């Protein structure tokens, strides 16, 4: 049975003071039947690990290098992340695909690095508005998914989490309806099933795109939606926790 995951993506937001405020504002999550994850900016990861892991919130990064080590100025390796206690890493977020020209091949190389050092990759796929309006949603997301799964073993795939994030819904206030999101999640799971039925049943597929407490219960009630990747509404403890409580 897949357990829900509520994952926050802080993007390039936050400060040491904000982490303190988040921790002070975190309430009782004991009744929320879900795993929690916050993916923070690199400089704050040690502080996030120190302060959030004791609250039952895993800590992830938002990217890692496709290289193992060496003369790659500005890069952060998967090994370094694992070394400091990071457990997850978002890879292939649409903002990295758009602003840093990340191709499927580069995302795959990063996934392999993450897996080599025991990190759980949260691999993002999603279509733009132009692609959706052209009827290309399924083709786009399936191609992004297959570029990853074809190059990995079943054992490696068992370590992955996918996130369906329609680009037009990220940070825009527009959300896919539960039915729209479910249709894409079901399509992704069907692709996984072509590879392995067992894998498809076990794989967590998150939905991301303007998730908040007002829409999360309906989204997470869909049979193939296993939680959320949450940007804006993960920045305060109150908003983030409210997403969990919406499932009660
Ligand atoms: C995201 O950062 O992946 C995201 C979905 O952002 P938001 O929830 O703000 O749309």
XYZ file of C-alpha atoms and ligand atoms in Angstrom:
258
model
C 0.000 0.000 0.000
C 1.407 3.381 -0.974
C 1.735 5.834 1.910
C 1.037 9.469 1.104
C 3.991 11.867 0.994
C 3.609 15.590 1.553
C 6.776 17.173 0.167
C 7.662 20.855 0.345
C 9.853 22.635 -2.179
C 11.139 25.846 -0.648
C 12.846 26.867 -3.907
C 15.087 29.924 -3.330
C 13.143 31.078 -0.277
C 13.889 31.111 3.412
C 16.491 32.123 5.963
C 17.791 30.833 9.277
C 15.162 32.976 10.990
C 12.425 31.474 8.785
C 13.518 27.967 9.780
C 13.113 28.940 13.436
C 9.661 30.345 12.733
C 8.705 27.176 10.831
C 9.838 24.954 13.714
C 8.039 27.078 16.310
C 4.863 26.982 14.231
C 4.885 23.234 13.600
C 2.021 21.585 15.473
C 0.800 18.077 16.116
C 1.120 16.002 12.958
C 0.574 12.702 14.743
C -2.906 12.209 13.266
C -1.733 12.840 9.720
C -1.242 9.500 7.986
C 1.552 10.637 5.669
C 5.302 11.053 5.356
C 6.687 14.583 5.406
C 9.591 16.060 3.463
C 11.017 19.564 3.061
C 13.449 20.257 0.207
C 15.439 23.349 1.090
C 18.166 25.527 -0.408
C 21.690 24.081 -0.127
C 23.061 26.452 2.571
C 20.191 25.677 4.931
C 20.226 21.887 4.637
C 22.330 21.248 7.787
C 20.063 23.517 9.865
C 16.950 21.930 8.352
C 18.273 18.462 9.162
C 19.045 19.527 12.734
C 15.652 21.139 13.304
C 13.147 19.221 11.116
C 14.266 15.595 11.272
C 13.453 15.436 15.032
C 9.930 16.611 14.114
C 9.524 13.674 11.738
C 10.162 15.722 8.590
C 12.759 14.336 6.181
C 15.030 16.832 4.446
C 15.845 16.909 0.756
C 17.767 19.058 -1.698
C 16.371 20.606 -4.885
C 19.102 19.479 -7.270
C 22.446 17.689 -7.404
C 25.304 17.442 -9.848
C 25.399 14.897 -12.652
C 29.099 14.499 -11.830
C 30.542 12.463 -8.970
C 33.269 14.962 -7.985
C 35.989 17.113 -9.464
C 36.525 20.499 -11.066
C 32.885 21.568 -11.395
C 32.744 24.985 -9.779
C 29.444 25.692 -8.091
C 28.169 22.132 -8.286
C 27.021 20.078 -5.294
C 27.408 16.313 -5.539
C 24.969 13.647 -4.431
C 27.743 12.244 -2.248
C 28.034 15.548 -0.384
C 24.293 15.634 0.189
C 24.289 12.079 1.501
C 27.323 12.919 3.657
C 25.438 15.608 5.577
C 22.303 13.485 6.032
C 20.067 14.593 3.180
C 17.686 11.765 2.201
C 15.879 13.025 -0.921
C 16.582 15.214 -3.928
C 14.177 16.840 -6.382
C 15.420 16.302 -9.929
C 14.093 17.603 -13.232
C 11.925 20.321 -11.723
C 10.408 22.376 -14.539
C 12.224 25.486 -13.298
C 15.544 23.691 -13.788
C 14.448 22.297 -17.142
C 13.403 25.813 -18.252
C 16.074 28.077 -16.709
C 19.045 25.711 -16.800
C 18.223 23.826 -20.007
C 18.120 20.494 -18.211
C 17.435 17.717 -20.703
C 16.022 14.287 -19.927
C 19.557 12.916 -20.385
C 20.955 15.309 -17.791
C 18.127 14.540 -15.378
C 18.871 10.839 -15.834
C 22.576 11.362 -15.089
C 21.604 13.197 -11.887
C 19.181 10.415 -10.928
C 21.996 7.895 -11.307
C 24.266 9.973 -9.079
C 21.535 10.297 -6.456
C 20.879 6.556 -6.482
C 24.573 5.757 -6.262
C 24.702 7.549 -2.909
C 21.417 6.302 -1.481
C 19.368 9.450 -2.044
C 15.721 9.131 -3.063
C 15.171 11.089 -6.289
C 11.850 12.908 -6.635
C 11.694 13.137 -10.426
C 9.407 15.815 -11.858
C 7.546 15.562 -15.148
C 4.961 17.915 -16.603
C 3.637 19.666 -19.657
C 3.445 23.364 -20.519
C 0.149 25.085 -21.261
C 0.965 25.134 -24.978
C 1.579 21.395 -24.914
C -1.658 20.745 -22.994
C -3.682 22.865 -25.410
C -2.100 20.994 -28.320
C -3.258 17.700 -26.805
C 0.319 16.619 -26.097
C 0.120 16.146 -22.319
C 0.302 12.360 -22.239
C 3.037 12.170 -24.872
C 5.189 14.753 -23.065
C 4.950 13.277 -19.584
C 5.306 9.677 -20.759
C 8.438 10.600 -22.744
C 9.926 12.301 -19.673
C 9.098 9.284 -17.504
C 10.354 6.715 -19.999
C 13.649 8.546 -20.495
C 14.326 7.758 -16.847
C 12.807 4.320 -16.358
C 14.303 2.738 -19.487
C 17.806 3.389 -18.205
C 17.374 1.985 -14.702
C 17.085 -1.475 -13.207
C 13.947 -2.556 -11.340
C 15.896 -2.347 -8.079
C 16.883 1.241 -8.854
C 13.346 2.154 -9.875
C 12.048 0.973 -6.525
C 13.978 3.882 -4.955
C 12.264 6.559 -7.067
C 9.351 8.890 -6.483
C 7.755 10.717 -9.416
C 5.950 14.042 -9.283
C 3.511 15.164 -11.964
C 3.706 18.948 -12.081
C 1.855 20.658 -14.923
C 4.075 23.661 -15.646
C 1.042 25.936 -16.062
C -0.036 25.152 -12.489
C 3.264 25.876 -10.715
C 3.183 29.089 -8.731
C 0.272 30.402 -10.795
C -2.631 29.669 -8.482
C -4.063 27.475 -11.239
C -4.474 23.871 -10.180
C -5.269 20.859 -12.300
C -8.674 19.567 -11.280
C -8.524 16.297 -9.376
C -9.888 14.582 -12.486
C -7.291 16.183 -14.799
C -4.471 15.225 -12.448
C -5.814 11.707 -11.896
C -5.971 11.115 -15.657
C -2.274 11.945 -16.046
C -1.266 9.975 -12.956
C -3.153 6.949 -14.283
C -1.349 7.324 -17.628
C 2.029 7.467 -15.884
C 1.179 4.424 -13.795
C 0.138 2.574 -16.953
C 3.572 3.281 -18.426
C 5.200 1.967 -15.279
C 3.002 -1.144 -15.482
C 4.290 -1.857 -18.989
C 7.676 -2.180 -17.345
C 6.514 -3.998 -14.212
C 3.086 -4.387 -12.594
C 4.650 -4.626 -9.139
C 6.619 -1.455 -9.711
C 3.520 0.413 -10.866
C 1.612 -0.631 -7.764
C 4.407 0.480 -5.425
C 5.553 3.727 -7.088
C 4.509 6.949 -5.375
C 3.422 9.631 -7.838
C 2.937 13.072 -6.273
C 0.924 15.919 -7.740
C 2.386 19.430 -7.732
C 1.012 22.764 -8.878
C -0.553 25.285 -6.492
C -1.452 22.622 -3.930
C -2.880 24.121 -0.740
C -5.168 23.011 2.094
C -8.228 24.126 0.121
C -7.599 21.698 -2.748
C -5.351 18.979 -1.326
C -8.037 16.693 0.119
C -9.810 16.335 -3.241
C -6.526 15.831 -5.115
C -5.112 13.314 -2.629
C -8.388 11.353 -2.626
C -7.758 10.355 -6.234
C -6.642 6.717 -6.526
C -3.348 7.390 -8.301
C -2.302 10.571 -6.453
C 0.011 9.676 -3.592
C 0.534 13.093 -2.064
C 1.863 16.441 -3.152
C 4.938 18.412 -4.088
C 4.124 21.781 -2.612
C 5.869 25.073 -3.313
C 4.321 28.232 -1.904
C 2.170 26.498 0.694
C 5.162 24.717 2.212
C 6.856 27.920 3.367
C 4.944 28.297 6.598
C 4.358 25.487 9.064
C 0.693 26.421 9.346
C -0.030 26.200 5.615
C 2.029 23.050 5.196
C 0.517 21.236 8.168
C -2.979 22.264 7.063
C -2.427 20.244 3.872
C -1.852 17.172 6.020
C -4.853 17.902 8.238
C -7.054 18.302 5.144
C -6.778 14.541 4.633
C -8.277 13.708 8.064
C 6.716 23.453 -6.972
O 7.551 24.228 -6.566
O 7.075 22.360 -7.384
C 5.316 23.859 -6.957
C 4.413 22.997 -7.331
O 5.036 25.150 -6.558
P 3.598 25.749 -6.129
O 2.987 24.786 -5.150
O 3.898 27.071 -5.513
O 2.769 25.843 -7.381
